[in-house]
């Protein structure tokens, strides 16, 4: 913003850069970032070094920042301003666009680009550099045979980082380059069950041969691509919050993805689809959902694949995936089993199907292992994690640092004595 010289009668108090930074609670370099964004105007001081700033304008910006950083609710939940994903009225949106519709009409890679840049790039594909892929495959091959897919993905991400000398460059261009190479590297570093791709083909085709021995056709590959696109982001899930904390500390893109993968492995997050997968297999084996649901409830467990804290009705991701699965003959039995589960539980609860149940229908239909849903989830969500890391890199460093509420013994306390001392 160009500063206009005010008439002497209108001139107000001027603040130095240091005073302005202290009032705003930021570093001096951030003050000049406000100037470059047009949020503050500056003027070279007469007879003094550096720029000066209008006190009233600075105070107004401080009040505005305070309002914008205030929590959205009166509770103790952390609130983070984001332009990526909105969840509202049983729908979710990527940069203002209906996410389920976007995923239905566009490939996973196109949805990823939309999340990252707000620009749609029709036909875009991602390529894994040979150095990155070789490093990831060597590292994954060294793991014990019983290692989980997320173990392998986490190791692959770390190994890929060592092959990228530009990983510490946090500019948008560099981070986007890393993202476009990391996602295909993750997909191609997993153990191969059957070869279904050559380099430069969609992520869904690369990933299919890592999930099952079954031969894919274009319809089944499209459903896998749809699942990836639907799962690309979902606001501040636990793994995404971990990614933003890492990015706030200015960890590089590979490290932020590794942070997300670490949280994803929890049974209440990415592993949930595996529980639904096993349940559907049991329903198919026993021929009815009734006894299976009864066993789950008798054991004190929630029925897998039902309910979501952010949706009152059916998860929109599940709706889109169920609609696509209904077109696949192979999915018929598992889809009927899932509907039986929903109908059985609906007698006493108002819980609706979530995306974990829809994902389980897909994985059981094509003889994938129970952990396949978690693998799909992890590869898919990498796109969203990168989008959130990019957004967080543009914020004040280390802002994701809440204060602890200490409830322990009040000091001073005597020094502890060694065990056995009197």
mmCIF file of C-alpha atoms in Angstrom:
data_model
loop_
_atom_site.group_PDB
_atom_site.id
_atom_site.type_symbol
_atom_site.label_atom_id
_atom_site.label_comp_id
_atom_site.label_asym_id
_atom_site.label_seq_id
_atom_site.Cartn_x
_atom_site.Cartn_y
_atom_site.Cartn_z
ATOM 1 C CA UNK A 1 0.000 0.000 0.000
ATOM 2 C CA UNK A 2 1.331 3.444 -0.909
ATOM 3 C CA UNK A 3 1.306 5.808 2.014
ATOM 4 C CA UNK A 4 -0.211 9.209 1.289
ATOM 5 C CA UNK A 5 1.359 12.123 3.151
ATOM 6 C CA UNK A 6 -1.379 13.503 5.443
ATOM 7 C CA UNK A 7 -1.896 17.187 6.157
ATOM 8 C CA UNK A 8 -0.087 18.310 9.332
ATOM 9 C CA UNK A 9 -3.378 18.724 11.217
ATOM 10 C CA UNK A 10 -4.241 15.077 10.425
ATOM 11 C CA UNK A 11 -0.886 13.602 11.340
ATOM 12 C CA UNK A 12 -1.139 11.144 14.217
ATOM 13 C CA UNK A 13 1.419 9.444 16.376
ATOM 14 C CA UNK A 14 3.987 7.376 14.462
ATOM 15 C CA UNK A 15 5.440 4.096 15.695
ATOM 16 C CA UNK A 16 8.832 2.586 14.939
ATOM 17 C CA UNK A 17 9.102 -0.920 13.483
ATOM 18 C CA UNK A 18 10.047 -2.281 16.909
ATOM 19 C CA UNK A 19 7.087 -0.600 18.605
ATOM 20 C CA UNK A 20 4.744 -1.826 15.884
ATOM 21 C CA UNK A 21 6.014 -5.407 16.211
ATOM 22 C CA UNK A 22 5.545 -5.314 19.990
ATOM 23 C CA UNK A 23 2.009 -3.984 19.712
ATOM 24 C CA UNK A 24 1.060 -6.655 17.157
ATOM 25 C CA UNK A 25 2.903 -9.404 19.020
ATOM 26 C CA UNK A 26 4.973 -10.390 15.968
ATOM 27 C CA UNK A 27 8.542 -10.255 14.756
ATOM 28 C CA UNK A 28 9.781 -7.152 12.873
ATOM 29 C CA UNK A 29 9.984 -9.080 9.599
ATOM 30 C CA UNK A 30 6.287 -9.919 9.949
ATOM 31 C CA UNK A 31 5.502 -6.220 10.123
ATOM 32 C CA UNK A 32 6.957 -5.787 6.639
ATOM 33 C CA UNK A 33 4.979 -8.828 5.480
ATOM 34 C CA UNK A 34 1.827 -6.933 6.553
ATOM 35 C CA UNK A 35 3.034 -3.995 4.442
ATOM 36 C CA UNK A 36 3.625 -6.187 1.390
ATOM 37 C CA UNK A 37 0.107 -7.645 1.759
ATOM 38 C CA UNK A 38 -1.435 -4.176 1.926
ATOM 39 C CA UNK A 39 -2.538 -4.567 5.548
ATOM 40 C CA UNK A 40 -0.304 -1.759 6.836
ATOM 41 C CA UNK A 41 1.117 1.398 5.303
ATOM 42 C CA UNK A 42 4.613 2.634 6.108
ATOM 43 C CA UNK A 43 6.634 5.801 5.629
ATOM 44 C CA UNK A 44 10.290 6.556 5.955
ATOM 45 C CA UNK A 45 10.745 8.557 9.151
ATOM 46 C CA UNK A 46 12.162 12.045 8.979
ATOM 47 C CA UNK A 47 15.441 12.296 10.820
ATOM 48 C CA UNK A 48 15.289 8.681 11.984
ATOM 49 C CA UNK A 49 16.300 5.323 10.557
ATOM 50 C CA UNK A 50 13.780 2.779 9.330
ATOM 51 C CA UNK A 51 10.088 3.004 8.580
ATOM 52 C CA UNK A 52 7.343 4.426 10.738
ATOM 53 C CA UNK A 53 3.729 3.363 11.052
ATOM 54 C CA UNK A 54 0.525 5.155 11.937
ATOM 55 C CA UNK A 55 -0.391 4.195 15.511
ATOM 56 C CA UNK A 56 -4.157 4.214 14.884
ATOM 57 C CA UNK A 57 -3.757 1.932 11.862
ATOM 58 C CA UNK A 58 -1.540 -0.462 13.827
ATOM 59 C CA UNK A 59 -3.981 -0.556 16.734
ATOM 60 C CA UNK A 60 -6.860 -1.277 14.342
ATOM 61 C CA UNK A 61 -4.896 -4.179 12.805
ATOM 62 C CA UNK A 62 -4.109 -5.530 16.283
ATOM 63 C CA UNK A 63 -7.813 -5.467 17.194
ATOM 64 C CA UNK A 64 -8.726 -7.172 13.895
ATOM 65 C CA UNK A 65 -6.088 -9.887 14.393
ATOM 66 C CA UNK A 66 -7.371 -10.487 17.903
ATOM 67 C CA UNK A 67 -10.936 -10.922 16.642
ATOM 68 C CA UNK A 68 -9.880 -13.227 13.805
ATOM 69 C CA UNK A 69 -7.759 -15.407 16.064
ATOM 70 C CA UNK A 70 -10.504 -15.805 18.655
ATOM 71 C CA UNK A 71 -11.998 -19.332 18.959
ATOM 72 C CA UNK A 72 -15.122 -19.985 16.931
ATOM 73 C CA UNK A 73 -16.874 -21.433 19.967
ATOM 74 C CA UNK A 74 -16.916 -20.800 23.678
ATOM 75 C CA UNK A 75 -15.492 -24.253 24.381
ATOM 76 C CA UNK A 76 -11.872 -25.256 24.762
ATOM 77 C CA UNK A 77 -11.480 -26.682 21.251
ATOM 78 C CA UNK A 78 -8.667 -25.386 19.084
ATOM 79 C CA UNK A 79 -9.858 -23.347 16.115
ATOM 80 C CA UNK A 80 -7.684 -22.913 13.015
ATOM 81 C CA UNK A 81 -8.566 -20.596 10.150
ATOM 82 C CA UNK A 82 -8.411 -22.442 6.819
ATOM 83 C CA UNK A 83 -9.530 -21.978 3.216
ATOM 84 C CA UNK A 84 -9.239 -25.650 2.272
ATOM 85 C CA UNK A 85 -12.215 -27.688 3.505
ATOM 86 C CA UNK A 86 -15.614 -26.741 4.912
ATOM 87 C CA UNK A 87 -18.001 -29.276 6.467
ATOM 88 C CA UNK A 88 -21.537 -27.914 6.664
ATOM 89 C CA UNK A 89 -25.080 -29.332 6.674
ATOM 90 C CA UNK A 90 -24.067 -32.947 5.947
ATOM 91 C CA UNK A 91 -21.927 -31.886 2.988
ATOM 92 C CA UNK A 92 -18.275 -31.046 2.605
ATOM 93 C CA UNK A 93 -16.553 -28.642 0.242
ATOM 94 C CA UNK A 94 -13.037 -28.283 -1.170
ATOM 95 C CA UNK A 95 -12.276 -24.565 -1.609
ATOM 96 C CA UNK A 96 -16.007 -23.856 -1.796
ATOM 97 C CA UNK A 97 -16.787 -26.613 -4.331
ATOM 98 C CA UNK A 98 -18.932 -29.625 -3.390
ATOM 99 C CA UNK A 99 -16.228 -32.225 -2.693
ATOM 100 C CA UNK A 100 -18.304 -35.312 -3.514
ATOM 101 C CA UNK A 101 -19.323 -33.851 -6.855
ATOM 102 C CA UNK A 102 -15.745 -32.792 -7.566
ATOM 103 C CA UNK A 103 -14.472 -36.302 -6.796
ATOM 104 C CA UNK A 104 -17.160 -37.870 -8.987
ATOM 105 C CA UNK A 105 -16.240 -35.721 -11.980
ATOM 106 C CA UNK A 106 -12.452 -35.497 -11.616
ATOM 107 C CA UNK A 107 -9.473 -37.741 -10.887
ATOM 108 C CA UNK A 108 -7.661 -37.905 -7.579
ATOM 109 C CA UNK A 109 -4.706 -36.018 -9.045
ATOM 110 C CA UNK A 110 -6.954 -33.234 -10.322
ATOM 111 C CA UNK A 111 -8.619 -32.952 -6.915
ATOM 112 C CA UNK A 112 -5.194 -32.812 -5.253
ATOM 113 C CA UNK A 113 -4.119 -29.951 -7.505
ATOM 114 C CA UNK A 114 -7.351 -28.115 -6.685
ATOM 115 C CA UNK A 115 -6.674 -28.498 -2.961
ATOM 116 C CA UNK A 116 -3.091 -27.283 -3.339
ATOM 117 C CA UNK A 117 -3.470 -24.410 -5.774
ATOM 118 C CA UNK A 118 -7.143 -23.661 -6.377
ATOM 119 C CA UNK A 119 -6.494 -24.399 -10.062
ATOM 120 C CA UNK A 120 -7.945 -27.385 -11.932
ATOM 121 C CA UNK A 121 -5.409 -29.118 -14.198
ATOM 122 C CA UNK A 122 -7.289 -31.611 -16.411
ATOM 123 C CA UNK A 123 -5.347 -34.774 -17.171
ATOM 124 C CA UNK A 124 -2.544 -34.086 -14.703
ATOM 125 C CA UNK A 125 -0.460 -37.094 -13.602
ATOM 126 C CA UNK A 126 2.278 -37.416 -10.984
ATOM 127 C CA UNK A 127 5.668 -39.013 -11.549
ATOM 128 C CA UNK A 128 8.011 -40.605 -9.004
ATOM 129 C CA UNK A 129 11.689 -39.670 -9.584
ATOM 130 C CA UNK A 130 13.943 -42.707 -9.881
ATOM 131 C CA UNK A 131 16.183 -41.597 -6.975
ATOM 132 C CA UNK A 132 13.223 -41.126 -4.665
ATOM 133 C CA UNK A 133 11.539 -44.376 -5.659
ATOM 134 C CA UNK A 134 14.750 -46.414 -5.375
ATOM 135 C CA UNK A 135 15.482 -45.037 -1.902
ATOM 136 C CA UNK A 136 11.925 -45.717 -0.735
ATOM 137 C CA UNK A 137 11.858 -49.257 -2.104
ATOM 138 C CA UNK A 138 15.204 -50.145 -0.493
ATOM 139 C CA UNK A 139 14.042 -48.864 2.867
ATOM 140 C CA UNK A 140 10.668 -50.619 2.689
ATOM 141 C CA UNK A 141 12.265 -53.890 1.593
ATOM 142 C CA UNK A 142 14.423 -53.882 4.741
ATOM 143 C CA UNK A 143 11.381 -53.913 7.049
ATOM 144 C CA UNK A 144 10.154 -57.125 8.709
ATOM 145 C CA UNK A 145 7.618 -59.058 6.674
ATOM 146 C CA UNK A 146 4.816 -58.412 9.194
ATOM 147 C CA UNK A 147 5.168 -54.617 8.962
ATOM 148 C CA UNK A 148 1.873 -52.815 8.432
ATOM 149 C CA UNK A 149 1.203 -50.784 5.273
ATOM 150 C CA UNK A 150 1.358 -47.542 7.277
ATOM 151 C CA UNK A 151 4.734 -48.625 8.706
ATOM 152 C CA UNK A 152 5.928 -49.037 5.132
ATOM 153 C CA UNK A 153 4.470 -45.717 3.985
ATOM 154 C CA UNK A 154 6.075 -43.858 6.876
ATOM 155 C CA UNK A 155 9.474 -45.381 6.120
ATOM 156 C CA UNK A 156 8.996 -44.652 2.408
ATOM 157 C CA UNK A 157 8.283 -40.984 3.161
ATOM 158 C CA UNK A 158 11.444 -40.650 5.265
ATOM 159 C CA UNK A 159 13.548 -42.421 2.637
ATOM 160 C CA UNK A 160 12.140 -40.268 -0.156
ATOM 161 C CA UNK A 161 13.100 -37.168 1.834
ATOM 162 C CA UNK A 162 16.749 -38.246 1.951
ATOM 163 C CA UNK A 163 16.758 -38.368 -1.861
ATOM 164 C CA UNK A 164 15.477 -34.790 -2.178
ATOM 165 C CA UNK A 165 18.198 -32.177 -1.553
ATOM 166 C CA UNK A 166 15.590 -29.402 -1.883
ATOM 167 C CA UNK A 167 13.350 -30.712 0.910
ATOM 168 C CA UNK A 168 14.207 -27.803 3.209
ATOM 169 C CA UNK A 169 13.009 -25.262 0.645
ATOM 170 C CA UNK A 170 9.527 -24.373 1.888
ATOM 171 C CA UNK A 171 8.536 -22.193 -1.045
ATOM 172 C CA UNK A 172 5.224 -23.145 -2.669
ATOM 173 C CA UNK A 173 6.960 -24.248 -5.864
ATOM 174 C CA UNK A 174 9.348 -26.573 -4.046
ATOM 175 C CA UNK A 175 6.704 -28.063 -1.746
ATOM 176 C CA UNK A 176 4.390 -28.714 -4.688
ATOM 177 C CA UNK A 177 7.234 -30.436 -6.527
ATOM 178 C CA UNK A 178 7.835 -32.643 -3.503
ATOM 179 C CA UNK A 179 4.117 -33.461 -3.242
ATOM 180 C CA UNK A 180 3.825 -34.447 -6.896
ATOM 181 C CA UNK A 181 6.706 -36.883 -6.491
ATOM 182 C CA UNK A 182 5.949 -38.156 -2.976
ATOM 183 C CA UNK A 183 2.425 -39.444 -3.634
ATOM 184 C CA UNK A 184 3.414 -41.758 -6.521
ATOM 185 C CA UNK A 185 6.487 -42.795 -4.536
ATOM 186 C CA UNK A 186 4.311 -43.883 -1.618
ATOM 187 C CA UNK A 187 1.987 -45.816 -3.927
ATOM 188 C CA UNK A 188 4.826 -47.554 -5.751
ATOM 189 C CA UNK A 189 6.982 -48.348 -2.701
ATOM 190 C CA UNK A 190 4.510 -50.862 -1.245
ATOM 191 C CA UNK A 191 5.053 -54.585 -1.976
ATOM 192 C CA UNK A 192 3.749 -55.541 -5.404
ATOM 193 C CA UNK A 193 1.024 -58.169 -5.738
ATOM 194 C CA UNK A 194 0.469 -57.780 -9.466
ATOM 195 C CA UNK A 195 1.822 -55.363 -12.059
ATOM 196 C CA UNK A 196 -0.912 -53.047 -13.333
ATOM 197 C CA UNK A 197 0.911 -49.901 -14.408
ATOM 198 C CA UNK A 198 3.734 -48.110 -16.105
ATOM 199 C CA UNK A 199 5.171 -44.796 -14.973
ATOM 200 C CA UNK A 200 3.017 -41.766 -15.689
ATOM 201 C CA UNK A 201 -0.348 -43.488 -15.162
ATOM 202 C CA UNK A 202 -2.939 -42.520 -12.515
ATOM 203 C CA UNK A 203 -2.267 -43.193 -8.829
ATOM 204 C CA UNK A 204 -5.268 -45.550 -8.682
ATOM 205 C CA UNK A 205 -3.701 -47.885 -11.252
ATOM 206 C CA UNK A 206 -0.312 -47.702 -9.505
ATOM 207 C CA UNK A 207 -1.918 -48.556 -6.183
ATOM 208 C CA UNK A 208 -4.245 -51.354 -7.322
ATOM 209 C CA UNK A 209 -1.460 -53.924 -7.745
ATOM 210 C CA UNK A 210 -0.302 -53.212 -4.180
ATOM 211 C CA UNK A 211 -3.727 -54.028 -2.730
ATOM 212 C CA UNK A 212 -4.908 -57.240 -4.428
ATOM 213 C CA UNK A 213 -4.085 -60.050 -6.842
ATOM 214 C CA UNK A 214 -7.402 -59.485 -8.632
ATOM 215 C CA UNK A 215 -7.345 -58.189 -12.213
ATOM 216 C CA UNK A 216 -8.808 -54.673 -12.423
ATOM 217 C CA UNK A 217 -11.013 -53.261 -15.123
ATOM 218 C CA UNK A 218 -11.629 -49.594 -15.868
ATOM 219 C CA UNK A 219 -14.808 -49.507 -13.767
ATOM 220 C CA UNK A 220 -13.130 -50.895 -10.646
ATOM 221 C CA UNK A 221 -10.132 -48.606 -11.114
ATOM 222 C CA UNK A 222 -12.491 -45.647 -11.355
ATOM 223 C CA UNK A 223 -14.068 -46.590 -8.019
ATOM 224 C CA UNK A 224 -10.630 -46.750 -6.402
ATOM 225 C CA UNK A 225 -9.814 -43.352 -7.912
ATOM 226 C CA UNK A 226 -13.123 -42.015 -6.558
ATOM 227 C CA UNK A 227 -12.306 -43.314 -3.072
ATOM 228 C CA UNK A 228 -8.919 -41.588 -3.191
ATOM 229 C CA UNK A 229 -10.486 -38.302 -4.274
ATOM 230 C CA UNK A 230 -13.257 -38.448 -1.677
ATOM 231 C CA UNK A 231 -10.724 -39.069 1.104
ATOM 232 C CA UNK A 232 -8.232 -36.411 -0.011
ATOM 233 C CA UNK A 233 -9.118 -34.092 2.884
ATOM 234 C CA UNK A 234 -11.650 -33.734 5.679
ATOM 235 C CA UNK A 235 -10.886 -30.535 7.590
ATOM 236 C CA UNK A 236 -8.855 -30.821 10.811
ATOM 237 C CA UNK A 237 -8.918 -34.530 11.515
ATOM 238 C CA UNK A 238 -6.396 -35.665 14.135
ATOM 239 C CA UNK A 239 -3.719 -36.538 11.563
ATOM 240 C CA UNK A 240 -4.178 -33.211 9.773
ATOM 241 C CA UNK A 241 -3.780 -31.297 13.018
ATOM 242 C CA UNK A 242 -0.497 -33.169 13.591
ATOM 243 C CA UNK A 243 0.602 -32.121 10.104
ATOM 244 C CA UNK A 244 -0.175 -28.469 10.841
ATOM 245 C CA UNK A 245 1.754 -28.613 14.121
ATOM 246 C CA UNK A 246 4.775 -29.998 12.250
ATOM 247 C CA UNK A 247 4.434 -27.367 9.518
ATOM 248 C CA UNK A 248 4.109 -24.652 12.165
ATOM 249 C CA UNK A 249 7.560 -25.717 13.385
ATOM 250 C CA UNK A 250 8.688 -25.478 9.739
ATOM 251 C CA UNK A 251 9.270 -29.182 9.261
ATOM 252 C CA UNK A 252 9.658 -29.996 5.553
ATOM 253 C CA UNK A 253 6.833 -31.539 3.517
ATOM 254 C CA UNK A 254 8.036 -35.144 3.890
ATOM 255 C CA UNK A 255 8.276 -34.735 7.678
ATOM 256 C CA UNK A 256 4.771 -33.274 7.891
ATOM 257 C CA UNK A 257 3.377 -36.252 5.961
ATOM 258 C CA UNK A 258 5.279 -38.579 8.295
ATOM 259 C CA UNK A 259 3.627 -36.832 11.260
ATOM 260 C CA UNK A 260 0.220 -37.407 9.692
ATOM 261 C CA UNK A 261 0.964 -41.074 9.046
ATOM 262 C CA UNK A 262 1.970 -41.545 12.677
ATOM 263 C CA UNK A 263 -1.421 -40.356 13.917
ATOM 264 C CA UNK A 264 -3.377 -42.096 11.155
ATOM 265 C CA UNK A 265 -2.377 -45.509 12.470
ATOM 266 C CA UNK A 266 -4.602 -45.108 15.535
ATOM 267 C CA UNK A 267 -7.646 -47.420 15.681
ATOM 268 C CA UNK A 268 -9.983 -44.417 15.943
ATOM 269 C CA UNK A 269 -8.742 -42.894 12.682
ATOM 270 C CA UNK A 270 -7.318 -44.583 9.585
ATOM 271 C CA UNK A 271 -7.593 -48.140 10.882
ATOM 272 C CA UNK A 272 -11.372 -47.923 11.356
ATOM 273 C CA UNK A 273 -12.115 -49.335 7.881
ATOM 274 C CA UNK A 274 -10.269 -52.543 8.767
ATOM 275 C CA UNK A 275 -12.747 -53.225 11.572
ATOM 276 C CA UNK A 276 -15.647 -52.722 9.158
ATOM 277 C CA UNK A 277 -13.923 -55.005 6.609
ATOM 278 C CA UNK A 278 -13.691 -57.871 9.119
ATOM 279 C CA UNK A 279 -17.293 -57.345 10.181
ATOM 280 C CA UNK A 280 -18.546 -57.563 6.577
ATOM 281 C CA UNK A 281 -16.611 -60.789 6.028
ATOM 282 C CA UNK A 282 -18.314 -62.256 9.086
ATOM 283 C CA UNK A 283 -21.737 -61.099 7.877
ATOM 284 C CA UNK A 284 -21.096 -62.730 4.508
ATOM 285 C CA UNK A 285 -19.919 -65.934 6.221
ATOM 286 C CA UNK A 286 -22.891 -66.147 8.605
ATOM 287 C CA UNK A 287 -25.464 -64.983 6.081
ATOM 288 C CA UNK A 288 -27.033 -62.292 8.251
ATOM 289 C CA UNK A 289 -26.026 -59.097 10.026
ATOM 290 C CA UNK A 290 -28.226 -59.827 13.078
ATOM 291 C CA UNK A 291 -25.917 -62.160 15.021
ATOM 292 C CA UNK A 292 -22.805 -60.197 14.019
ATOM 293 C CA UNK A 293 -24.236 -56.907 15.250
ATOM 294 C CA UNK A 294 -25.394 -58.622 18.426
ATOM 295 C CA UNK A 295 -21.884 -59.962 19.060
ATOM 296 C CA UNK A 296 -20.379 -56.495 18.609
ATOM 297 C CA UNK A 297 -22.815 -54.940 21.058
ATOM 298 C CA UNK A 298 -22.498 -57.790 23.549
ATOM 299 C CA UNK A 299 -18.725 -57.232 23.600
ATOM 300 C CA UNK A 300 -19.311 -53.565 24.411
ATOM 301 C CA UNK A 301 -18.070 -52.349 21.042
ATOM 302 C CA UNK A 302 -19.616 -49.861 18.651
ATOM 303 C CA UNK A 303 -20.740 -51.322 15.336
ATOM 304 C CA UNK A 304 -17.940 -50.473 12.871
ATOM 305 C CA UNK A 305 -18.707 -48.217 9.932
ATOM 306 C CA UNK A 306 -21.637 -46.398 11.500
ATOM 307 C CA UNK A 307 -21.960 -42.804 12.683
ATOM 308 C CA UNK A 308 -19.792 -39.728 12.293
ATOM 309 C CA UNK A 309 -19.502 -36.850 14.740
ATOM 310 C CA UNK A 310 -19.608 -34.250 11.932
ATOM 311 C CA UNK A 311 -22.668 -35.561 10.066
ATOM 312 C CA UNK A 312 -26.213 -36.010 11.351
ATOM 313 C CA UNK A 313 -27.194 -38.085 8.306
ATOM 314 C CA UNK A 314 -25.204 -40.365 6.049
ATOM 315 C CA UNK A 315 -21.594 -39.453 5.408
ATOM 316 C CA UNK A 316 -21.551 -37.811 1.920
ATOM 317 C CA UNK A 317 -18.370 -39.723 1.096
ATOM 318 C CA UNK A 318 -20.194 -42.976 1.805
ATOM 319 C CA UNK A 319 -23.139 -41.886 -0.358
ATOM 320 C CA UNK A 320 -20.884 -41.219 -3.355
ATOM 321 C CA UNK A 321 -18.892 -44.429 -2.910
ATOM 322 C CA UNK A 322 -21.995 -46.611 -2.407
ATOM 323 C CA UNK A 323 -23.506 -45.170 -5.594
ATOM 324 C CA UNK A 324 -20.391 -46.079 -7.571
ATOM 325 C CA UNK A 325 -20.132 -49.542 -5.989
ATOM 326 C CA UNK A 326 -23.728 -50.272 -6.963
ATOM 327 C CA UNK A 327 -22.550 -50.246 -10.598
ATOM 328 C CA UNK A 328 -19.999 -53.028 -9.988
ATOM 329 C CA UNK A 329 -21.346 -56.608 -10.098
ATOM 330 C CA UNK A 330 -18.447 -57.770 -7.911
ATOM 331 C CA UNK A 331 -19.594 -55.490 -5.098
ATOM 332 C CA UNK A 332 -23.141 -56.843 -4.918
ATOM 333 C CA UNK A 333 -22.755 -59.321 -2.009
ATOM 334 C CA UNK A 334 -20.678 -56.977 0.188
ATOM 335 C CA UNK A 335 -22.995 -54.071 -0.577
ATOM 336 C CA UNK A 336 -25.998 -56.156 0.489
ATOM 337 C CA UNK A 337 -24.169 -57.132 3.691
ATOM 338 C CA UNK A 338 -23.471 -53.471 4.470
ATOM 339 C CA UNK A 339 -27.108 -52.543 3.920
ATOM 340 C CA UNK A 340 -28.119 -55.408 6.210
ATOM 341 C CA UNK A 341 -25.876 -53.979 8.943
ATOM 342 C CA UNK A 342 -27.402 -50.504 8.552
ATOM 343 C CA UNK A 343 -30.973 -51.860 8.535
ATOM 344 C CA UNK A 344 -30.356 -54.059 11.578
ATOM 345 C CA UNK A 345 -28.888 -51.278 13.705
ATOM 346 C CA UNK A 346 -31.529 -48.764 12.539
ATOM 347 C CA UNK A 347 -34.116 -50.573 14.674
ATOM 348 C CA UNK A 348 -32.633 -49.041 17.809
ATOM 349 C CA UNK A 349 -30.244 -46.247 16.734
ATOM 350 C CA UNK A 350 -30.183 -43.409 14.242
ATOM 351 C CA UNK A 351 -26.585 -44.015 13.198
ATOM 352 C CA UNK A 352 -25.909 -43.864 9.463
ATOM 353 C CA UNK A 353 -23.207 -45.419 7.303
ATOM 354 C CA UNK A 354 -19.864 -43.643 7.170
ATOM 355 C CA UNK A 355 -17.063 -43.833 4.643
ATOM 356 C CA UNK A 356 -15.318 -46.665 6.524
ATOM 357 C CA UNK A 357 -18.246 -48.985 5.780
ATOM 358 C CA UNK A 358 -18.285 -47.988 2.096
ATOM 359 C CA UNK A 359 -14.524 -48.479 1.889
ATOM 360 C CA UNK A 360 -14.914 -51.908 3.498
ATOM 361 C CA UNK A 361 -17.447 -52.889 0.810
ATOM 362 C CA UNK A 362 -14.846 -52.030 -1.820
ATOM 363 C CA UNK A 363 -11.947 -53.863 -0.153
ATOM 364 C CA UNK A 364 -13.923 -57.044 0.571
ATOM 365 C CA UNK A 365 -15.383 -57.112 -2.957
ATOM 366 C CA UNK A 366 -11.934 -57.396 -4.540
ATOM 367 C CA UNK A 367 -10.335 -59.763 -1.995
ATOM 368 C CA UNK A 368 -8.091 -57.117 -0.518
ATOM 369 C CA UNK A 369 -6.643 -57.559 2.986
ATOM 370 C CA UNK A 370 -8.333 -55.826 5.927
ATOM 371 C CA UNK A 371 -5.636 -53.153 6.074
ATOM 372 C CA UNK A 372 -6.190 -52.149 2.418
ATOM 373 C CA UNK A 373 -8.693 -49.475 3.440
ATOM 374 C CA UNK A 374 -6.093 -47.891 5.702
ATOM 375 C CA UNK A 375 -3.589 -47.906 2.837
ATOM 376 C CA UNK A 376 -6.074 -46.179 0.523
ATOM 377 C CA UNK A 377 -6.878 -43.663 3.259
ATOM 378 C CA UNK A 378 -3.205 -42.863 3.879
ATOM 379 C CA UNK A 379 -2.247 -42.361 0.231
ATOM 380 C CA UNK A 380 -5.396 -40.314 -0.398
ATOM 381 C CA UNK A 381 -5.027 -38.066 2.640
ATOM 382 C CA UNK A 382 -1.436 -37.178 1.712
ATOM 383 C CA UNK A 383 -2.926 -34.646 -0.723
ATOM 384 C CA UNK A 384 -4.854 -32.923 2.056
ATOM 385 C CA UNK A 385 -1.886 -32.995 4.399
ATOM 386 C CA UNK A 386 0.242 -31.203 1.828
ATOM 387 C CA UNK A 387 -2.512 -28.612 1.304
ATOM 388 C CA UNK A 388 -2.633 -27.901 5.034
ATOM 389 C CA UNK A 389 1.175 -27.781 5.288
ATOM 390 C CA UNK A 390 1.281 -25.222 2.460
ATOM 391 C CA UNK A 391 -1.346 -23.133 4.237
ATOM 392 C CA UNK A 392 0.450 -23.368 7.587
ATOM 393 C CA UNK A 393 3.793 -22.316 6.064
ATOM 394 C CA UNK A 394 2.121 -18.980 5.320
ATOM 395 C CA UNK A 395 1.240 -18.431 8.988
ATOM 396 C CA UNK A 396 3.337 -17.199 11.895
ATOM 397 C CA UNK A 397 5.912 -19.872 12.865
ATOM 398 C CA UNK A 398 5.253 -21.943 16.008
ATOM 399 C CA UNK A 399 1.751 -20.565 16.462
ATOM 400 C CA UNK A 400 0.440 -24.096 17.109
ATOM 401 C CA UNK A 401 1.746 -23.989 20.661
ATOM 402 C CA UNK A 402 -1.036 -24.178 23.278
ATOM 403 C CA UNK A 403 -0.244 -23.530 26.934
ATOM 404 C CA UNK A 404 -0.570 -26.366 29.388
ATOM 405 C CA UNK A 405 -2.997 -26.064 32.295
ATOM 406 C CA UNK A 406 -0.867 -27.322 35.182
ATOM 407 C CA UNK A 407 -2.822 -29.247 37.837
ATOM 408 C CA UNK A 408 0.069 -30.899 39.685
ATOM 409 C CA UNK A 409 1.622 -30.157 43.076
ATOM 410 C CA UNK A 410 2.365 -26.498 43.615
ATOM 411 C CA UNK A 411 6.035 -25.598 44.011
ATOM 412 C CA UNK A 412 8.253 -25.473 45.870
ATOM 413 C CA UNK A 413 8.389 -29.182 46.668
ATOM 414 C CA UNK A 414 11.341 -30.925 48.348
ATOM 415 C CA UNK A 415 13.797 -32.774 46.119
ATOM 416 C CA UNK A 416 12.862 -36.459 45.780
ATOM 417 C CA UNK A 417 15.014 -38.963 47.611
ATOM 418 C CA UNK A 418 16.518 -42.019 45.942
ATOM 419 C CA UNK A 419 14.669 -45.323 46.398
ATOM 420 C CA UNK A 420 15.593 -46.927 49.710
ATOM 421 C CA UNK A 421 16.925 -43.772 51.333
ATOM 422 C CA UNK A 422 15.558 -42.747 54.706
#
